[in-house]
Coordinates of C-alpha atoms and ligand atoms in Angstrom, one line a residue:
M255 CA 0.0 0.0 0.0
R256 CA 1.4 3.3 -1.0
V257 CA 1.3 6.1 1.6
F258 CA 1.2 9.8 0.8
R259 CA 4.3 11.4 2.3
P260 CA 4.1 15.1 2.6
Y261 CA 7.0 17.2 1.5
P262 CA 8.7 18.4 4.7
E263 CA 7.3 21.7 5.7
H264 CA 10.6 23.3 6.6
L265 CA 12.1 22.4 3.3
L266 CA 9.3 24.3 1.5
L267 CA 10.3 27.5 3.2
E268 CA 14.0 26.8 3.4
G269 CA 16.1 29.1 1.4
I270 CA 13.7 32.0 1.5
S271 CA 15.6 34.9 3.0
N272 CA 14.2 37.7 5.1
E273 CA 17.2 39.9 4.9
L274 CA 18.0 42.9 2.7
P275 CA 21.6 42.7 1.6
A276 CA 24.1 45.3 2.6
K277 CA 24.1 47.3 -0.6
T278 CA 24.8 51.0 -0.8
R279 CA 23.6 51.7 -4.4
V280 CA 20.2 50.6 -5.4
L281 CA 18.4 51.3 -8.7
A282 CA 14.7 50.5 -9.3
F283 CA 13.0 50.4 -12.8
A284 CA 9.3 50.9 -12.9
P285 CA 7.1 50.6 -16.0
H286 CA 4.7 53.4 -14.8
P287 CA 4.6 56.0 -12.1
D288 CA 3.3 54.0 -9.1
D289 CA 4.9 50.6 -9.8
E290 CA 8.1 51.6 -8.0
V291 CA 6.0 52.1 -4.9
F292 CA 3.5 49.3 -5.3
G293 CA 6.2 46.7 -6.1
C294 CA 9.2 47.6 -4.0
G295 CA 8.4 50.9 -2.2
G296 CA 9.0 49.2 1.2
A297 CA 12.3 47.8 0.3
L298 CA 13.4 51.2 -1.2
A299 CA 12.3 52.9 2.0
L300 CA 14.4 50.5 4.1
F301 CA 17.4 51.1 1.9
A302 CA 16.9 54.9 2.1
D303 CA 16.6 54.6 5.9
R304 CA 20.0 52.8 5.9
G305 CA 21.5 55.8 4.0
A306 CA 21.9 53.9 0.8
D307 CA 21.9 55.8 -2.5
V308 CA 18.4 54.9 -4.0
R309 CA 17.6 55.9 -7.6
V310 CA 14.4 55.3 -9.5
I311 CA 13.8 55.2 -13.2
I312 CA 10.2 55.4 -14.5
V313 CA 10.2 54.1 -18.0
T314 CA 6.8 55.5 -19.3
D315 CA 4.6 58.3 -18.0
G316 CA 1.5 56.1 -17.8
E317 CA -0.3 58.6 -19.9
A318 CA -2.7 56.0 -21.2
G319 CA -4.1 55.6 -17.7
L320 CA -5.8 59.0 -17.7
S321 CA -8.4 60.6 -20.0
E322 CA -6.6 64.0 -20.0
D323 CA -4.5 64.9 -23.1
P324 CA -1.2 62.9 -23.0
S325 CA 1.1 65.8 -21.8
A326 CA -1.3 66.8 -19.1
A327 CA -1.7 63.2 -18.0
S328 CA 2.2 62.8 -18.1
N329 CA 2.5 65.7 -15.8
I330 CA -0.1 64.6 -13.4
R331 CA 1.5 61.1 -13.0
R332 CA 5.1 62.3 -12.8
E333 CA 4.1 64.6 -10.0
E334 CA 2.5 61.8 -8.1
S335 CA 5.8 59.8 -8.3
L336 CA 7.8 62.8 -7.2
R337 CA 5.6 63.3 -4.2
A338 CA 5.8 59.6 -3.3
A339 CA 9.6 59.7 -3.5
K340 CA 9.6 62.3 -0.7
H341 CA 7.6 60.0 1.5
L342 CA 10.0 57.0 0.9
G343 CA 13.1 59.1 1.3
Y344 CA 14.9 59.0 -2.1
V345 CA 15.8 61.5 -4.7
P346 CA 13.3 62.5 -7.5
P347 CA 13.0 59.7 -10.0
D348 CA 14.3 59.9 -13.6
F349 CA 11.5 59.7 -16.3
W350 CA 12.3 58.2 -19.7
G351 CA 8.9 59.1 -21.2
L352 CA 8.7 56.1 -23.4
P353 CA 5.1 55.4 -24.8
D354 CA 2.7 53.9 -22.4
R355 CA 1.5 50.4 -23.5
G356 CA 4.0 50.6 -26.3
L357 CA 7.3 49.3 -24.7
G358 CA 9.5 47.2 -27.0
V359 CA 11.6 44.6 -25.3
W360 CA 14.8 44.9 -27.3
T361 CA 15.1 48.7 -27.2
L362 CA 14.9 48.4 -23.4
V363 CA 17.7 45.9 -22.9
D364 CA 20.5 48.3 -23.9
R365 CA 18.9 51.2 -22.0
I366 CA 18.7 49.0 -18.8
I367 CA 22.4 48.0 -19.1
T368 CA 23.6 51.5 -19.8
A369 CA 21.5 53.1 -17.0
T370 CA 22.8 50.4 -14.6
A371 CA 26.4 50.9 -15.5
K372 CA 26.1 54.6 -15.2
S373 CA 24.5 54.4 -11.7
R374 CA 27.0 51.7 -10.6
A375 CA 24.1 50.1 -8.8
E376 CA 24.8 47.0 -6.8
L377 CA 21.2 45.9 -6.6
I378 CA 18.5 46.5 -9.3
F379 CA 14.8 46.1 -8.9
L380 CA 12.7 45.1 -12.0
P381 CA 9.1 44.0 -12.4
S382 CA 8.5 40.2 -12.8
P383 CA 8.1 39.3 -16.5
L384 CA 5.1 37.2 -15.4
E385 CA 3.1 40.3 -14.7
I386 CA -0.2 40.9 -16.5
H387 CA 0.3 44.3 -18.0
P388 CA 2.2 44.3 -21.3
D389 CA 4.6 47.1 -20.2
H390 CA 5.4 45.2 -17.0
Q391 CA 6.0 42.1 -19.0
A392 CA 8.3 43.9 -21.5
L393 CA 10.4 45.6 -18.8
G394 CA 10.7 42.4 -16.9
L395 CA 11.6 40.4 -20.0
A396 CA 14.2 43.0 -21.1
G397 CA 15.7 42.7 -17.6
I398 CA 16.0 39.0 -18.0
L399 CA 17.6 39.5 -21.5
A400 CA 20.0 42.0 -19.9
L401 CA 20.9 39.6 -17.0
P402 CA 24.1 38.3 -18.4
A403 CA 25.4 41.9 -18.4
L404 CA 23.8 43.0 -15.2
A405 CA 24.3 40.0 -13.0
A406 CA 28.1 40.1 -13.4
S407 CA 28.2 43.0 -11.1
S408 CA 24.8 43.4 -9.5
E409 CA 22.0 41.5 -7.9
V410 CA 18.7 41.7 -9.8
W411 CA 15.5 41.5 -7.8
F412 CA 12.2 40.9 -9.5
Y413 CA 9.2 42.3 -7.7
E414 CA 5.4 41.6 -7.9
I415 CA 2.4 43.8 -8.4
S416 CA -0.7 42.3 -10.0
Q417 CA 0.7 38.8 -10.3
P418 CA 2.1 37.2 -7.2
L419 CA 5.4 35.4 -7.6
S420 CA 4.9 31.7 -7.2
E421 CA 8.4 31.0 -5.6
P422 CA 9.9 34.0 -4.0
T423 CA 13.5 33.8 -2.9
H424 CA 13.0 36.8 -0.5
L425 CA 10.2 37.9 1.8
I426 CA 11.3 41.2 3.2
P427 CA 9.4 42.5 6.4
I428 CA 8.4 46.1 5.8
N429 CA 6.4 46.8 9.1
S430 CA 8.8 49.5 10.0
V431 CA 8.1 51.5 6.8
M432 CA 4.6 50.4 6.0
E433 CA 3.3 53.8 7.2
K434 CA 5.6 55.5 4.7
K435 CA 4.6 53.1 1.9
N436 CA 0.9 53.8 2.7
A437 CA 1.6 57.5 2.5
A438 CA 3.4 57.1 -0.7
M439 CA 0.7 55.0 -2.2
A440 CA -1.9 57.6 -1.3
C441 CA -0.1 60.1 -3.6
F442 CA -1.4 58.3 -6.7
Q443 CA -4.8 59.8 -6.6
S444 CA -5.2 59.7 -10.3
Q445 CA -5.1 56.0 -10.2
L446 CA -6.8 55.4 -6.8
T447 CA -9.9 57.1 -8.0
Q448 CA -10.1 54.3 -10.6
L449 CA -9.4 51.4 -8.4
P450 CA -8.3 51.1 -4.7
Y451 CA -4.8 49.9 -5.7
G452 CA -3.4 51.0 -2.4
Q453 CA -5.7 48.7 -0.4
R454 CA -5.0 45.8 -2.8
I455 CA -1.2 46.2 -2.5
A456 CA -1.4 46.5 1.3
G457 CA -3.5 43.3 1.3
L458 CA -0.8 41.5 -0.8
N459 CA 2.0 42.8 1.6
H460 CA -0.1 41.7 4.5
F461 CA -0.6 38.2 3.0
R462 CA 3.2 38.0 2.4
A463 CA 3.8 38.0 6.2
Y464 CA 1.8 34.7 6.5
H465 CA 4.9 32.6 7.2
L466 CA 6.9 35.3 9.1
G467 CA 5.5 35.0 12.6
P468 CA 3.4 37.1 14.8
N469 CA 5.7 40.2 14.8
V470 CA 5.6 40.7 11.0
S471 CA 2.4 42.2 9.6
A472 CA 3.6 43.2 6.1
A473 CA 6.3 42.0 3.7
E474 CA 7.3 42.4 0.0
A475 CA 8.2 39.3 -2.1
F476 CA 11.0 39.1 -4.6
V477 CA 12.9 36.7 -6.8
A478 CA 16.5 37.5 -6.6
V479 CA 19.1 36.7 -9.1
T480 CA 22.7 37.0 -7.7
P481 CA 26.0 37.0 -9.5
G482 CA 26.6 33.4 -8.5
N483 CA 23.1 32.3 -9.5
H484 CA 22.2 34.1 -12.7
D485 CA 20.6 31.1 -14.3
V486 CA 17.3 32.8 -14.0
W487 CA 15.5 30.2 -16.1
Q488 CA 16.0 27.6 -13.5
C489 CA 15.3 29.6 -10.3
F490 CA 12.5 31.7 -11.8
F491 CA 10.5 29.7 -14.3
D492 CA 9.6 26.1 -14.7
S493 CA 10.0 25.1 -18.3
A494 CA 6.2 25.6 -19.1
L495 CA 6.3 29.2 -18.0
R496 CA 9.5 29.8 -19.9
V497 CA 8.0 28.4 -23.1
R498 CA 4.8 30.4 -22.5
T499 CA 6.7 33.7 -22.1
L500 CA 8.9 33.1 -25.1
L501 CA 6.0 32.1 -27.2
L502 CA 4.0 35.1 -26.2
T503 CA 6.8 37.4 -27.0
A504 CA 7.5 35.8 -30.3
R505 CA 3.8 35.8 -31.2
R506 CA 3.4 39.5 -30.4
Y507 CA 6.6 40.3 -32.3
L508 CA 5.4 38.4 -35.3
H509 CA 1.9 39.9 -35.1
Q510 CA 3.4 43.4 -35.1
K511 CA 5.6 42.5 -38.1
L512 CA 2.6 41.2 -40.0
L513 CA 0.5 44.2 -39.2
L514 CA 3.3 46.5 -40.3
A515 CA 3.8 44.6 -43.6
R516 CA 0.1 44.8 -44.3
E517 CA 0.0 48.5 -43.6
N518 CA 3.0 48.9 -45.8
Q519 CA 1.4 47.0 -48.7
A520 CA -1.9 49.0 -48.5
L521 CA 0.2 52.2 -48.5
V522 CA 2.2 51.1 -51.6
Q523 CA -1.1 50.4 -53.4
T524 CA -2.7 53.7 -52.4
N525 CA 0.5 55.5 -53.5
A526 CA 0.5 53.8 -56.9
E527 CA -3.2 54.6 -57.4
L528 CA -2.6 58.2 -56.4
A529 CA 0.2 58.6 -58.9
R530 CA -1.9 57.0 -61.7
T531 CA -4.8 59.3 -60.9
S532 CA -2.5 62.4 -60.8
V533 CA -1.1 61.6 -64.3
E534 CA -4.6 61.1 -65.7
L535 CA -5.7 64.5 -64.2
Q536 CA -2.7 66.2 -65.7
Q537 CA -3.4 64.7 -69.1
T538 CA -7.1 65.8 -68.9
V539 CA -6.1 69.4 -67.9
A540 CA -3.6 69.7 -70.7
A541 CA -6.1 68.4 -73.3
F542 CA -8.7 70.8 -72.1
Q543 CA -6.2 73.8 -72.3
A544 CA -5.2 72.9 -75.8
E545 CA -8.9 72.7 -76.9
I546 CA -9.5 76.1 -75.3
A547 CA -6.5 77.6 -77.1
R548 CA -7.6 76.1 -80.5
T549 CA -11.2 77.3 -80.1
S550 CA -9.9 80.8 -79.1
V551 CA -7.8 81.0 -82.3
E552 CA -10.8 79.9 -84.4
L553 CA -13.0 82.4 -82.9
Q554 CA -10.6 85.3 -83.5
Q555 CA -10.2 84.2 -87.1
T556 CA -14.0 84.1 -87.6
V557 CA -14.4 87.6 -86.0
A558 CA -11.6 89.0 -88.2
A559 CA -13.2 87.6 -91.3
F560 CA -16.6 88.9 -90.4
Q561 CA -15.2 92.3 -89.7
A562 CA -13.3 92.4 -93.1
E563 CA -16.6 91.4 -94.8
I564 CA -18.5 94.3 -93.1
D565 CA -15.7 96.7 -93.9
A566 CA -15.6 95.7 -97.6
Y567 CA -19.4 96.1 -97.9
R568 CA -19.5 99.5 -96.3
S569 CA -16.8 100.8 -98.7
S570 CA -18.6 99.4 -101.8
T571 CA -20.1 101.8 -104.5
S572 CA -23.6 100.5 -104.2
W573 CA -23.6 101.1 -100.4
R574 CA -22.5 104.7 -101.0
I575 CA -25.1 105.3 -103.9
T576 CA -28.0 103.9 -101.9
A577 CA -27.2 106.1 -98.8
P578 CA -29.9 108.7 -99.5
L579 CA -32.4 106.0 -100.0
R580 CA -31.7 104.5 -96.7
A581 CA -31.9 107.9 -95.0
L582 CA -35.3 108.3 -96.6
V583 CA -36.6 105.0 -95.4
S584 CA -35.3 105.7 -91.9
L585 CA -37.1 109.1 -91.9
L586 CA -40.4 107.5 -93.1
R587 CA -40.2 104.8 -90.4
R588 CA -39.8 107.4 -87.7
S589 CA -42.7 109.7 -88.9
G590 CA -44.9 106.5 -89.4
S591 CA -44.3 105.5 -85.8
S592 CA -45.0 109.0 -84.4
E593 CA -48.4 109.1 -86.2
R594 CA -49.4 105.7 -84.7
R595 CA -48.9 107.1 -81.2
Ligands
ZN819 ZN1 2.1 49.6 -14.1

């Protein structure tokens, strides 16, 4: 008889760290203004409290998340992140202003590597590529593609927002800074009026304390990739997820290519049609102008011939001889008409 043997409880939790490493330069990448706070705001506040140099790069302005015109929406959302930064204790974030809901993975890879090298960050935060929002996925995936360059000198920590990480490597207690995180989350009024994001993230952080004992009431979860362990495919994904992510990316890429090719073809056809119509129009106009010129010359010739005929008639002998007769006829007509009145 086969007996079910549960996997040892302590082994399931073994290896999950609750410590923030002793890093002095930290850089967080966020897809939109608010993700830096929702995803890793607690950890950033803890690093800032320790006196670490904490930098934040916000990749898009999240302008698609508001009904205002894009530049007004960008300003509102940037302002919210700037206010949140003050609550969490780090310098104003940098904004790249890339298009919201339009992030391309490959262009981000180089930018992430360059920005990280420039900041000399020892620890980088990025969204998990298993997030739901396409910009979150793109930034997370770009981070993974940049890993061979990043993980040589920095630890890379992936954070969760809307899609909980299934196997976190770190659960960091954030009780001591939860008040600051709540204050920072409250800065995103433009988003909170649409959904109570702050409550939902606070709920997630509360749940993350489940295994951390009675003294911890809130935690943030991360999957960390360290220089000695940068085989992210093994520690982050099982093979099914890896295939799914790759397929999704490939499918989206091919779909975009296909759409572009179709648009291009339609444009080429329209262009050819326009060129044909333009030539036809020019030919019609030229033919019309030639006809007008021809008719005008003919008319001038007819008028001249007619004039010559009249002149010849008036200068003829018979015209001159009959002049008294015409004068008489004219006189008689006038007197006849005055008698009838
Ligand atoms: Zn976002």
